[in-house]
Short mmCIF file of C-alpha atoms in Angstrom, two decimals:
data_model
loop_
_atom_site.label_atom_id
_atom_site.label_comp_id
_atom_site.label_asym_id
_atom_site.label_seq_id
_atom_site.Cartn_x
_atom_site.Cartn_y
_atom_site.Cartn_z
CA UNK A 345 -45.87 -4.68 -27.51
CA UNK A 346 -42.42 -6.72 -27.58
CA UNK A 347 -42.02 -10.24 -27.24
CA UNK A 348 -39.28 -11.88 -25.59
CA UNK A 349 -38.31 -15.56 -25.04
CA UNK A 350 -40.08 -16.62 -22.49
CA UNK A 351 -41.43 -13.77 -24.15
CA UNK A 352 -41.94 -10.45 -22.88
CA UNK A 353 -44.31 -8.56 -24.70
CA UNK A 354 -44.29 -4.79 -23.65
CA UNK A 355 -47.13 -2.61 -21.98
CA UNK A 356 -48.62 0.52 -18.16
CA UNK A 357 -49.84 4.40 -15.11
CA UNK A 358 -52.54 7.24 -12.22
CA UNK A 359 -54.75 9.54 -11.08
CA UNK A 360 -55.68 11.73 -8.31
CA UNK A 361 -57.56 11.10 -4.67
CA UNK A 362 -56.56 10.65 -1.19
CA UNK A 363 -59.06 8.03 0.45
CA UNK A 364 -57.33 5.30 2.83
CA UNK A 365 -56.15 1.71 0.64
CA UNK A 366 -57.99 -1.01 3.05
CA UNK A 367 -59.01 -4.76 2.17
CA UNK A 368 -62.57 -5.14 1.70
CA UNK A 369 -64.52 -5.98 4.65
CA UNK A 370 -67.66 -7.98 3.82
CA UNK A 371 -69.21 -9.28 0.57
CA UNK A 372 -71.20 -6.29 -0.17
CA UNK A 373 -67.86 -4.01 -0.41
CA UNK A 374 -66.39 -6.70 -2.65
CA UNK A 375 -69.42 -6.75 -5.02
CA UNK A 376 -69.22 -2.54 -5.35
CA UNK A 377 -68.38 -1.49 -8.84
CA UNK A 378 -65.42 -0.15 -10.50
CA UNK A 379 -67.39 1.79 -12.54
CA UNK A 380 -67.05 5.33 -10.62
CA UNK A 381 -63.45 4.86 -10.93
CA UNK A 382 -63.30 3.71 -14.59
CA UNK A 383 -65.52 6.63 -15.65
CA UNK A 384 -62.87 9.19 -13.71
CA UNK A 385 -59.58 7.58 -14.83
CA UNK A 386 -59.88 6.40 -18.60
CA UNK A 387 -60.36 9.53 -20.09
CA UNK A 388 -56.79 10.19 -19.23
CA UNK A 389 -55.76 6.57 -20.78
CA UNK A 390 -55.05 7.17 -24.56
CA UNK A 391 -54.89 5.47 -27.94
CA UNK A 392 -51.77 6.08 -29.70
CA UNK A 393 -50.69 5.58 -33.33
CA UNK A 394 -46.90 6.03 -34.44
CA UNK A 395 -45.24 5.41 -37.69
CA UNK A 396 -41.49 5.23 -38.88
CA UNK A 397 -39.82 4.88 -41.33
CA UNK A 398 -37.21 1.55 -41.75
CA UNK A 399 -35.09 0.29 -44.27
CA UNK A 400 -36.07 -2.76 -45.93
CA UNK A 401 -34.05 -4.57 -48.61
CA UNK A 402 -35.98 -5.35 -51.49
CA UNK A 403 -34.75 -8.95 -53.18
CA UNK A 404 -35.35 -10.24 -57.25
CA UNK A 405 -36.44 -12.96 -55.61
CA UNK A 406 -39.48 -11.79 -53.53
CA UNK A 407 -42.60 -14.07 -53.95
CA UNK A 408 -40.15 -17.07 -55.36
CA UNK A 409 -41.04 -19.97 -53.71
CA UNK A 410 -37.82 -21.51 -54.13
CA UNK A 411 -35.28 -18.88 -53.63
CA UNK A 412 -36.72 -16.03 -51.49
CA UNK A 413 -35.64 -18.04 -48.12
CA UNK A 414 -32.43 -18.39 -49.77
CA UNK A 415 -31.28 -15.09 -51.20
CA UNK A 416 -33.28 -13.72 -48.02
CA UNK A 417 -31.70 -9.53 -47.57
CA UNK A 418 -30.21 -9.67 -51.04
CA UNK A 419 -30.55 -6.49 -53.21
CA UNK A 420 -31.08 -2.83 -52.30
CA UNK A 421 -32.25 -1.57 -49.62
CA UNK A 422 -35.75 0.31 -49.43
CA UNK A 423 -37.73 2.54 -47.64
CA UNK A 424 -41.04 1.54 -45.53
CA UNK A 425 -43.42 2.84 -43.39
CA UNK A 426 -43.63 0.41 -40.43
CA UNK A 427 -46.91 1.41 -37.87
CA UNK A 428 -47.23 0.87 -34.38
CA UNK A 429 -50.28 0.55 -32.10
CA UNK A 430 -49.88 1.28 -27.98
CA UNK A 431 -51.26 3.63 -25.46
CA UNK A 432 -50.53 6.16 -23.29
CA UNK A 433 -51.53 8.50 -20.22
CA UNK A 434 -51.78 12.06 -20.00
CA UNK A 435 -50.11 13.39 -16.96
CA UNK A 436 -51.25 16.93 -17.16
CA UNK A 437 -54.10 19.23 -17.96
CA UNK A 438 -51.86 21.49 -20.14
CA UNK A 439 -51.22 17.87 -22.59
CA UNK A 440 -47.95 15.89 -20.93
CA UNK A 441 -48.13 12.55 -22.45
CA UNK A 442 -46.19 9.11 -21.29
CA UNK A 443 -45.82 6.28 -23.11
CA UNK A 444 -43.24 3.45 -23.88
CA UNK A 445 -40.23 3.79 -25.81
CA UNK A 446 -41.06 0.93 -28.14
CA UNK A 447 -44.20 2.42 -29.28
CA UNK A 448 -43.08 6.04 -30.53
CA UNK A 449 -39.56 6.00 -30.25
CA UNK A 450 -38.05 7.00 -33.52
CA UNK A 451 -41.53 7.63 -35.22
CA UNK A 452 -41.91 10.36 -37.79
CA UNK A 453 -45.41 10.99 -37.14
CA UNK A 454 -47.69 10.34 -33.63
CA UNK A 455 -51.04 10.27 -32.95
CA UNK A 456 -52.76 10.85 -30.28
CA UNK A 457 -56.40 9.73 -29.71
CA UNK A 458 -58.30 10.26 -26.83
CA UNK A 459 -61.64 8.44 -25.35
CA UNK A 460 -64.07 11.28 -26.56
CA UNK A 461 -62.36 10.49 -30.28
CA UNK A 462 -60.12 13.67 -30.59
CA UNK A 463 -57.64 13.23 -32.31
CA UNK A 464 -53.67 15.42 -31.47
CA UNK A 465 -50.25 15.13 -33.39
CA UNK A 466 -47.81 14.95 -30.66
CA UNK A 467 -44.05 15.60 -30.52
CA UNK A 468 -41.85 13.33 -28.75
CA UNK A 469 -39.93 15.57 -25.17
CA UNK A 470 -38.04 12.88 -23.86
CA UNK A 471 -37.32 9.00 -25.29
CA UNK A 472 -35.39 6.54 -23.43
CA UNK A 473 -35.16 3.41 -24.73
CA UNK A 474 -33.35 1.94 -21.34
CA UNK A 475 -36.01 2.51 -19.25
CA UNK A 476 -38.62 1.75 -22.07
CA UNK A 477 -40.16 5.63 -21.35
CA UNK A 478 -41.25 8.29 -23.75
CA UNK A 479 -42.44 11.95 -22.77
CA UNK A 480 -44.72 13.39 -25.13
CA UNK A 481 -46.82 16.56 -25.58
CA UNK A 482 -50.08 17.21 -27.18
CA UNK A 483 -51.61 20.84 -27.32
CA UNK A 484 -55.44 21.14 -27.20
CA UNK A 485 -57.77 24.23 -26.55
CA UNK A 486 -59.25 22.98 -23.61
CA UNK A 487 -57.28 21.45 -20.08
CA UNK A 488 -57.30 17.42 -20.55
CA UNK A 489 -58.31 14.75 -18.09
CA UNK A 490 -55.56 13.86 -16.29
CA UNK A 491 -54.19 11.11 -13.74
CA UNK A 492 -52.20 12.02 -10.80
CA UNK A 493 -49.40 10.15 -9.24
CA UNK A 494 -49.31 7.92 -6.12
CA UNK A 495 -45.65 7.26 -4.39
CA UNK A 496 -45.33 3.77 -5.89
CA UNK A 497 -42.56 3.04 -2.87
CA UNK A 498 -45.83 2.67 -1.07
CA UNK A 499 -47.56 0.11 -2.82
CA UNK A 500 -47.98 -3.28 -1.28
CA UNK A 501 -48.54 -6.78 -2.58
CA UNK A 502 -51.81 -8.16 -2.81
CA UNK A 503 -53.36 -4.23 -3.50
CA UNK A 504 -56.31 -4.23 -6.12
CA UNK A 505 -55.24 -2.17 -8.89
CA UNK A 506 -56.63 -1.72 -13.03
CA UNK A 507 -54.94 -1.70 -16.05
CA UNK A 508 -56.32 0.54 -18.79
CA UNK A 509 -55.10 0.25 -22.34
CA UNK A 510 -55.96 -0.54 -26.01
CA UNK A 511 -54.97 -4.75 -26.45
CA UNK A 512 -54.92 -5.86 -29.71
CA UNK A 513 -55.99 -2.67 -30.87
CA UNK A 514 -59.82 -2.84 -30.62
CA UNK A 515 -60.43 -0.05 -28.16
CA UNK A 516 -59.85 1.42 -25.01
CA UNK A 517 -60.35 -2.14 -22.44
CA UNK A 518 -59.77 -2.46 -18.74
CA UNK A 519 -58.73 -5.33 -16.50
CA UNK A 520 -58.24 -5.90 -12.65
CA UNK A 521 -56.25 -7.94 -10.14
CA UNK A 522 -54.09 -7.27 -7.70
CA UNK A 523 -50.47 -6.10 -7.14
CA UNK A 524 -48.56 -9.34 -7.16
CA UNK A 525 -45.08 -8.71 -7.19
CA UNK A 526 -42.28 -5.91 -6.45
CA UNK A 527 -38.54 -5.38 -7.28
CA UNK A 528 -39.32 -7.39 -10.07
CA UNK A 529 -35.50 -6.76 -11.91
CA UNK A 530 -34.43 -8.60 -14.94
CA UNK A 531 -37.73 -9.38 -16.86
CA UNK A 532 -38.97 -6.51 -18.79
CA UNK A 533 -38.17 -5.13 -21.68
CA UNK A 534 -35.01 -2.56 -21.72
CA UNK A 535 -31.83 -1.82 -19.98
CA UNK A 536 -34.68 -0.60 -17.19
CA UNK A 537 -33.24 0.92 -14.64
CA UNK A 538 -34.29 -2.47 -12.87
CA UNK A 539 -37.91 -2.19 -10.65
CA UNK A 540 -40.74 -3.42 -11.81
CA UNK A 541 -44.18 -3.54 -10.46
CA UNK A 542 -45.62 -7.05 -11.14
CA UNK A 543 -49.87 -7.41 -11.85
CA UNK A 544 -52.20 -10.04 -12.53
CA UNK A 545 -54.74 -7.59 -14.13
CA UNK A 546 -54.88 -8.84 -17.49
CA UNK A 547 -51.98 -7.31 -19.90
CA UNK A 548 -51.81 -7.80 -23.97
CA UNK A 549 -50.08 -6.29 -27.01
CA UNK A 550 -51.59 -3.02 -27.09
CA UNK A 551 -51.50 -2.07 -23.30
CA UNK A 552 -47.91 -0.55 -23.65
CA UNK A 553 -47.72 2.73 -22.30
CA UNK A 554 -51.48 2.46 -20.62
CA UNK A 555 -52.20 2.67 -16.93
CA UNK A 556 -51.75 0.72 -14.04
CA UNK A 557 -54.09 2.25 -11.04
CA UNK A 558 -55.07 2.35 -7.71
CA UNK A 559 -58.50 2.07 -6.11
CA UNK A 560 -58.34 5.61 -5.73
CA UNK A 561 -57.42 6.02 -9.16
CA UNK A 562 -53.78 7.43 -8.87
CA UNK A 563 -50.95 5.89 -11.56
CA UNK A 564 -49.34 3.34 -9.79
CA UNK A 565 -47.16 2.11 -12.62
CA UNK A 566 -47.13 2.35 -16.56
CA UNK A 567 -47.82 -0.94 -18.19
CA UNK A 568 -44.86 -2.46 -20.26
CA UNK A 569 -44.41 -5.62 -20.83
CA UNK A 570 -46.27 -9.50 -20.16
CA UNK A 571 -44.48 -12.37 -19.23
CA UNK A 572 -45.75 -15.09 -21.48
CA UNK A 573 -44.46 -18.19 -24.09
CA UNK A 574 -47.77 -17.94 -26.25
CA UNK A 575 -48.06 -14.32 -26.91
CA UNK A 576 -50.82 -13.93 -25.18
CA UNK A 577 -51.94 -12.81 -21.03
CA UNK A 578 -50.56 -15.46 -18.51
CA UNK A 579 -51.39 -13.07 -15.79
CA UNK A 580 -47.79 -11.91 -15.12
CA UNK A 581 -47.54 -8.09 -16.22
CA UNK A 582 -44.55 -5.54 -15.74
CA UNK A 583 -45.75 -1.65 -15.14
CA UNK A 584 -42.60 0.61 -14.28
CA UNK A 585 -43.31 2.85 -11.03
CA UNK A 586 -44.81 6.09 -10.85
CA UNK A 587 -41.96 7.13 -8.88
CA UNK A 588 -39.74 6.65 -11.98
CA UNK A 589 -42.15 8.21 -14.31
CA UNK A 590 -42.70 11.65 -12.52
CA UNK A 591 -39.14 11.69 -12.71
CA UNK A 592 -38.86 11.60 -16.20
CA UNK A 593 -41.80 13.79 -16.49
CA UNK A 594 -39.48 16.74 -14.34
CA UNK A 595 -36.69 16.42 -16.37
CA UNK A 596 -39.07 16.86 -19.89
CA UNK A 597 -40.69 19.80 -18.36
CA UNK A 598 -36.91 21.32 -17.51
CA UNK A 599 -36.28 21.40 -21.38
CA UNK A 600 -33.97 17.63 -21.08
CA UNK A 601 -34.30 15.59 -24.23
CA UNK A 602 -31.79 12.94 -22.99
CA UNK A 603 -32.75 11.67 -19.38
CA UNK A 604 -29.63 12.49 -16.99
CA UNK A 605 -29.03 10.17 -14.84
CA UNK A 606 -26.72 10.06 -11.41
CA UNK A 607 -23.13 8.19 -12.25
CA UNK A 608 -22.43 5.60 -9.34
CA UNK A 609 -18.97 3.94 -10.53
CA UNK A 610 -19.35 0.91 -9.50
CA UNK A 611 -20.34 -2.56 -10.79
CA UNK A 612 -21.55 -5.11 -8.65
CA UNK A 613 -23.77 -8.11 -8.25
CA UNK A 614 -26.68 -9.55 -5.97
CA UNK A 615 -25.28 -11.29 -3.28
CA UNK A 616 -26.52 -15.00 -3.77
CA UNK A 617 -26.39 -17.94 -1.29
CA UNK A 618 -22.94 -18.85 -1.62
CA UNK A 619 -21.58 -15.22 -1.79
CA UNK A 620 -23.56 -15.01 1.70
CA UNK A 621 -21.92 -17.74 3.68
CA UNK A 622 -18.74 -16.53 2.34
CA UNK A 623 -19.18 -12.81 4.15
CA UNK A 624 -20.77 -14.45 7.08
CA UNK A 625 -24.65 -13.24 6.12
CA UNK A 626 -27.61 -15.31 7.69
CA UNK A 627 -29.61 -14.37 4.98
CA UNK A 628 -28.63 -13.24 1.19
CA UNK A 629 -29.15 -9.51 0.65
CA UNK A 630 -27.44 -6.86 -0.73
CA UNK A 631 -25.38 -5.89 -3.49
CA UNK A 632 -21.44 -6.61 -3.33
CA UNK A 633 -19.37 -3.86 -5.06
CA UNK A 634 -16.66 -6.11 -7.46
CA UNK A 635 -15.37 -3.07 -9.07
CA UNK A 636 -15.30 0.74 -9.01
CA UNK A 637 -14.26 3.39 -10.78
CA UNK A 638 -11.28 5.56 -8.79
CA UNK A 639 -13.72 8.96 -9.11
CA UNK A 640 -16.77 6.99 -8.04
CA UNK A 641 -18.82 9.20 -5.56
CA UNK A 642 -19.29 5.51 -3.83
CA UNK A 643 -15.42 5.42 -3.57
CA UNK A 644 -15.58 9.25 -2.31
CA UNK A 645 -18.12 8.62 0.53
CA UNK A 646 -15.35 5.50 2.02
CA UNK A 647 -16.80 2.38 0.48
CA UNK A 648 -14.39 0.23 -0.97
CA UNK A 649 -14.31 -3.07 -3.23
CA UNK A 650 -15.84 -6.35 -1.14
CA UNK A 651 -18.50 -3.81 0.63
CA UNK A 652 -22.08 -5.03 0.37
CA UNK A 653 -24.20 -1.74 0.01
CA UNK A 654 -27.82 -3.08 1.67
CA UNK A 655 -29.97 -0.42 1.53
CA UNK A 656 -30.47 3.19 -0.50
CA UNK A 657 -32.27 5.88 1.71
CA UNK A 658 -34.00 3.27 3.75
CA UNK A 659 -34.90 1.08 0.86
CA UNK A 660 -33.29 -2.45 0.59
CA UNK A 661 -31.76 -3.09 -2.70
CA UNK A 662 -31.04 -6.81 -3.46
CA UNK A 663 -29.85 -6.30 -7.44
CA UNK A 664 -27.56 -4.23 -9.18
CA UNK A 665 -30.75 -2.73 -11.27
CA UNK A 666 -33.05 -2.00 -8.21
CA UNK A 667 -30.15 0.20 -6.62
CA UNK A 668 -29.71 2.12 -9.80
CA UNK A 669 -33.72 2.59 -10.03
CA UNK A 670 -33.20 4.03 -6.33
CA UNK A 671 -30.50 6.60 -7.53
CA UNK A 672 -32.32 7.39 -10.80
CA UNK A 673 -35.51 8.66 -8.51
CA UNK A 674 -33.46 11.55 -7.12
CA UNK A 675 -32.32 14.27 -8.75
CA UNK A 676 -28.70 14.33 -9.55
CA UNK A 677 -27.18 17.00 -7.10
CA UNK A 678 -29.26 15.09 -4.58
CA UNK A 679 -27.22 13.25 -1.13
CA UNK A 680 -28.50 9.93 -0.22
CA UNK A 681 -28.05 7.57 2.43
CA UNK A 682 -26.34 4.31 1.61
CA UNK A 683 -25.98 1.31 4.33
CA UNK A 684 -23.39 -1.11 3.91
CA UNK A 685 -21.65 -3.87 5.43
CA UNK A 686 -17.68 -3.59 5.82
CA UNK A 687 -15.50 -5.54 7.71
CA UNK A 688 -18.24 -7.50 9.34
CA UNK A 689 -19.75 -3.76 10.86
CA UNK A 690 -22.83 -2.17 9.07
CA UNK A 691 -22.17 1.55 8.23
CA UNK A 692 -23.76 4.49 6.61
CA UNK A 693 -22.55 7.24 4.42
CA UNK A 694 -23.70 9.98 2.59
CA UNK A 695 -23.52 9.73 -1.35
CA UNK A 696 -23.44 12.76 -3.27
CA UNK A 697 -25.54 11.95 -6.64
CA UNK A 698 -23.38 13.46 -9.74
CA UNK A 699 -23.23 12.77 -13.31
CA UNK A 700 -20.60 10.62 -15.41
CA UNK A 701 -17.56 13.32 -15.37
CA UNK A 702 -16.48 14.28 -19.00
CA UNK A 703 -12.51 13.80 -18.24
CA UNK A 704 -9.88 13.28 -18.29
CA UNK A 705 -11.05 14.90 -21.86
CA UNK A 706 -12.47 12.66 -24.59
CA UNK A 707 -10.54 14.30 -27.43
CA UNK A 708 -12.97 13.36 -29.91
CA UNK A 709 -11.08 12.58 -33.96
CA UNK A 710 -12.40 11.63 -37.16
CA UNK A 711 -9.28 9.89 -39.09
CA UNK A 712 -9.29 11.36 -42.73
CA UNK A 713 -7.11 9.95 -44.70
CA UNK A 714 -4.92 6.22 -45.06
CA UNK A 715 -5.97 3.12 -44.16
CA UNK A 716 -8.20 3.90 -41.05
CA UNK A 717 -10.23 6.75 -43.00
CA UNK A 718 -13.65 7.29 -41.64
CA UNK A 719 -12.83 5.57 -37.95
CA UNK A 720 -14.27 7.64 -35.10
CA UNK A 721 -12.86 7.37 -31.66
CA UNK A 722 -12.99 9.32 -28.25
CA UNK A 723 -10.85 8.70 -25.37
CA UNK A 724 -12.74 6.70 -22.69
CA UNK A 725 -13.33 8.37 -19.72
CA UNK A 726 -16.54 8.03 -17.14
CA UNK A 727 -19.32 10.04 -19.18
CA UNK A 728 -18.35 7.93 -22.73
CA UNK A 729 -18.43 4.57 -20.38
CA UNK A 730 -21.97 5.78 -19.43
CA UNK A 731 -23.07 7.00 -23.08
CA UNK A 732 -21.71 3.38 -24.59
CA UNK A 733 -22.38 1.40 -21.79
CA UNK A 734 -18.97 -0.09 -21.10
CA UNK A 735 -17.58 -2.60 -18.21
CA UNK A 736 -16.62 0.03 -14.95
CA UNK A 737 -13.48 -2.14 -15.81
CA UNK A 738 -12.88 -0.19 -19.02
CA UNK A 739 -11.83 3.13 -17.50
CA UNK A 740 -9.34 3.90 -19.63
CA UNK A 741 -8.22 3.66 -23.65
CA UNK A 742 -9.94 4.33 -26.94
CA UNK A 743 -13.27 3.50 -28.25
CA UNK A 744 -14.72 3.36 -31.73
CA UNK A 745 -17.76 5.95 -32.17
CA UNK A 746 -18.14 5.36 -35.66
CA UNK A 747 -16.67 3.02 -38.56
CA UNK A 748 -17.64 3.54 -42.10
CA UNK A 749 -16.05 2.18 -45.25
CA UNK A 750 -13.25 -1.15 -45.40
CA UNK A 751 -13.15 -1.15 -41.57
CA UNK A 752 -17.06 -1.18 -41.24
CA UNK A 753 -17.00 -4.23 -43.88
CA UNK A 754 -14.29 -6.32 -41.82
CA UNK A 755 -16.71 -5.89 -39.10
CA UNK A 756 -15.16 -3.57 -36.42
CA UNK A 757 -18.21 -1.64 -34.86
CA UNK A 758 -19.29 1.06 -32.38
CA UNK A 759 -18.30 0.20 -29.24
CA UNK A 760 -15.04 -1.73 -29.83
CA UNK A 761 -12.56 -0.75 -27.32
CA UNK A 762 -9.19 -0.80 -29.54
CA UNK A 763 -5.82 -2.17 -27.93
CA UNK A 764 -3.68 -2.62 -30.67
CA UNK A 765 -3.14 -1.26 -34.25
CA UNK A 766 -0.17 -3.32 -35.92
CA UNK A 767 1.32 -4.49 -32.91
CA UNK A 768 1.00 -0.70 -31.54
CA UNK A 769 -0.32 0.04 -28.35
CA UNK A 770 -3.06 2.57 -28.48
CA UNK A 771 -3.57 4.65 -25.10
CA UNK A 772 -5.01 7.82 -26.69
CA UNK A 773 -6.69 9.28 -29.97
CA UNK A 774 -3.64 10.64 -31.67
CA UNK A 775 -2.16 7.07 -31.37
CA UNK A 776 -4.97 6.18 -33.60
CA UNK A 777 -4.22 8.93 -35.96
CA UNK A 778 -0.56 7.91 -35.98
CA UNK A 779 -1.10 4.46 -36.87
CA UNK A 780 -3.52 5.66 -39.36
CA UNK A 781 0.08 6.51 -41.54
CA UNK A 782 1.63 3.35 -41.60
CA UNK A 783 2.58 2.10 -44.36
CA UNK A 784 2.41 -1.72 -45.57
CA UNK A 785 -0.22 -4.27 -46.81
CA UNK A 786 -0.64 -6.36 -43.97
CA UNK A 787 -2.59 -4.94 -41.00
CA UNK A 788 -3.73 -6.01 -37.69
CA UNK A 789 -6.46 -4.40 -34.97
CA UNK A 790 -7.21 -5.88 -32.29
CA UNK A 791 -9.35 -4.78 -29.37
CA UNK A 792 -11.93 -5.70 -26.80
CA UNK A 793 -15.88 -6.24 -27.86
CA UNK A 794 -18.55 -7.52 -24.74
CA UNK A 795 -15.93 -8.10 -22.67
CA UNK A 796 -13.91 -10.86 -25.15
CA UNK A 797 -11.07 -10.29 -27.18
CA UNK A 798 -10.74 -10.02 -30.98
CA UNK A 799 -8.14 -9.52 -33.57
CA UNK A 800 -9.32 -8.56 -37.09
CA UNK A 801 -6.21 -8.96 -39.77
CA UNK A 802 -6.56 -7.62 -43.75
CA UNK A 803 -4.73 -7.14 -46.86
CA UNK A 804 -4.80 -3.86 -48.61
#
C-alpha cells in the first residue's frame, strides 16, 4: 500500500454469475449471509509476496546519534532486498494473475499464495505503473478458481459490493459496504488513466491488488488505494474498473509487455463554473480542448481548439483523465463516438483510435566525444511526447533520454527539452552533435523542464 498526503494508501477485483442486482426487500433478505458468496469468490483472491532489490547508501555514521541525521546519504551506495506484501486475483483457470503496480513492479522474485496455502513463483506479463496495474502468470497442474468480470460501466452508486484482500498482512480478510462513488479522477495513486470506483467496504495496507465484488460475485474493480490522513481505513477506498482491467488482461494475453494505449493529441481541462458561463453552459460539463497536436485524430475528425468534447460513446466525461480512461477501454484501431459542443451547436464525430505516430523520425544519438559526451537525445515527435510524457505544447525540438557524467552532475536530466547550447538554437539531433565540438571554457544550456525555463552555465 502507498500513502499519500491526505494520504492515499494503495489497494482492489470479480467473479462469475448472472442473477438480477436489486435492493433488498424486507429484513429477512438483509439479514442473509455473505457466506455462499465468500466461500465461491476468495479462493480466487490471493496473497502475494514480492521482493527487489534497491540501492541504499551505507554512511560511517550509521547508529551515531549525533551525526547520522546530518551526514544522512553520505558514503557508498549498497545493495538491499526491500519486500513487499499485497494481493491479487486470478482472472483465469489456466493462472492469469492481476495485481497493482506498486506491489510487484520491478521485483526480482514473486510469490504467489493462494487460500488452500499453495504456494507459485510468478512472472510479471504486463506492469504499468500509470494505471497502478500488473499482469502476472502462475502455472499450476490443476485449473484455478477464478473470478469473472462484470461491465463496471454498469455499476451504480449505493450497490453492495466486498472487498477481499490480505490488510496488514495477517491473512486473507473481507469487508462490505456499498459502491459510494464513480468517476472518482485525481485521488489514487498513479498517472491512472483517471476513473475510479469509490467503496466504503473497509480498505487497508495490504488490500492492493485484491478484489472489489458484486453480490453476484463478479470483479467490479481492483482495490488500490484508501483515502486517509492516519494511515489507516476512513471508509473512502479507490478500486480501478473491471472494464480497464480486462483490457489490460487482452493485451498480456496478445504477447504486449508495454500497455498500448490510443494517442488523442490533445490537452484539455474540466470545464469549471466560470469556464461555463463564459461558453454559455447552464451547467459545467465537459472537457474544453486548450491545445492539440496538428496530427491529432481529434483534429482529423473536425474538432478544433475552444470545442468542449461532452461525451465518449455515450458516456459523459467531465475530466481530462475520465476521457482518456474511456479511450484506453477500446482497442486502438477502434472508432468511437465523440459529442461536442462548437459554436454554440452540439455535434458528433467519429474518432479513429491510433497510437502516438513515430515521426517525423526521432533520430535517436548518443554524443561520444567533447564536452556533451554521454548526452542522449531523440527528436520529439508524438510517440516520444507519449513515452516521456511531455506538454501537447512540446511538439517539436530535442529531448534528453539520457545524461551521464559532468552534465548528469550539473543536474540536466531525462526529460529536459533543450533550446539552446551556447547561444545556439537546437531544432534537431545533429545540432546537438554539432555543438558538442565547440570549443571554449565557458558553456551555457538552457532548455525547458515541467513546463519552466532553466539555464545551466559551467566552466570546463
Amino acid at each position: 500500500m502507498r500513502l499519500i498526503l491526505p494520504v492515499l494508501i494503495s489497494l482492489a477485483c470479480v467473479l462469475p454469475a448472472a442473477a438480477e442486482v436489486k435492493v433488498p426487500q424486507s429484513q429477512t433478505e438483509i439479514s442473509l449471509s455473505f457466506a455462499p458468496l465468500v466461500k465461491e469468490a476468495a479462493p480466487a483472491v490471493v496473497n502475494i509476496f514480492a521482493n527487489r532489490v534497491v540501492q541504499q547508501s551505507e554512511s560511517p555514521f550509521r547508529g551515531n546519534p549525533m551525526f547520522e541525521d546530518l551526514f544522512r546519504g553520505f558514503g557508498l551506495s549498497q545493495p538491499r532486498v526491500q519486500n513487499s506484501l499485497g494481493s491479487g486475483v486470478i482472472l483465469s483457470e489456466d493462472g492469469i494473475v492481476v495485481s497493482n503496480y506498486h506491489v510487484v513492479g520491478m521485483a526480482t522474485e514473486i510469490r504467489v499464495v493462494l487460500t488452500d496455502r499453495r504456494e507459485f513463483e510468478a512472472e510479471i506479463l504486463l506492469a504499468d505503473q500509470d494505471s497502478d496495474l500488473a499482469i502476472l502468470k502462475i502455472n499450476a497442474d490443476t485449473p484455478l478458481p477464478h473470478l469473472s468480470f462484470r461491465d463496471s460501466d454498469d455499476v451504480e452508486v449505493g450497490e453492495l459490493a466486498l472487498a477481499i484482500g490480505n490488510p496488514f498482512g495477517i491473512g486473507q480478510t473481507v469487508t462490505s459496504g456499498i459502491v459510494s462513488g464513480l468517476a472518482r479522477s485525481g485521488t489514487a495513486t498513479g498517472n491512472a488513466r483517471g476513473y475510479y470506483l469509490q467503496t466504503d467496504a473497509a480498505i487497508n495496507p495490504g488490500n492492493s491488488g485484491g478484489a472489489l465484488i458484486d453480490v453476484n460475485g463478479r470483479l467490479i474493480g481492483i482495490n488500490t488505494s484508501i483515502l486517509t490522513r492516519s494511515g489507516g481505513s476512513n471508509g473512502v477506498g479507490f478500486a480501478i474498473p473491471a472494464n480497464l482491467v480486462a483490457r489490460y488482461v487482452e493485451q498480456a494475453r496478445a504477447g504486449n509487455d508495454r500497455f498500448t494505449q490510443a494517442w488523442a493529441g490533445i490537452f484539455g481541462q474540466a470545464v469549471d463554473s466560470s469556464l461555463a458561463e463564459g461558453f454559455g453552459l447552464s451547467v459545467p460539463e465537459g472537457v474544453v480542448i486548450s491545445s492539440m497536436h496538428p496530427d491529432s485524430p481529434f483534429a482529423q475528425a473536425g474538432l478544433a481548439l475552444g470545442d468542449i468534447v461532452l461525451s465518449v460513446d455515450g458516456q459523459p466525461v467531465n475530466s481530462p483523465p475520465e476521457m482518456l480512461f474511456r479511450m484506453s477501454v477500446r482497442p486502438v484501431g477502434d472508432t468511437i463516438i465523440v459529442e461536442y459542443l462548437s459554436g454554440g451547436e452540439i455535434e458528433q464525430a467519429e474518432v479513429s483510435l491510433i497510437v502516438a505516430p513515430d515521426l517525423p523520425p526521432r533520430d535517436a544519438r548518443m554524443v561520444k566525444g567533447g564536452t556533451l559526451a554521454g548526452l542522449g537525445v531523440v527528436n520529439i515527435n508524438p510517440a516520444v511526447q507519449s513515452e516521456l510524457k511531455l506538454p501537447t505544447a512540446m511538439s517539436e525540438g530535442v529531448v534528453v533520454t539520457e545524461v551521464s557524467g559532468p552534465l548528469g552532475r550539473i543536474g540536466l536530466r531525462v526529460g529536459d527539452v533543450l533550446l539552446e547550447i551556447n547561444g545556439e538554437t537546437i531544432n534537431t539531433t545533429a545540432d546537438v552533435e554539432d555543438a558538442s565540438d565547440t570549443r571554449g571554457r565557458n558553456w551555457r544550456i538552457d532548455g525547458v523542464r515541467g513546463g519552466q525555463r532553466f539555464s545551466y552555465r559551467f566552466r570546463i
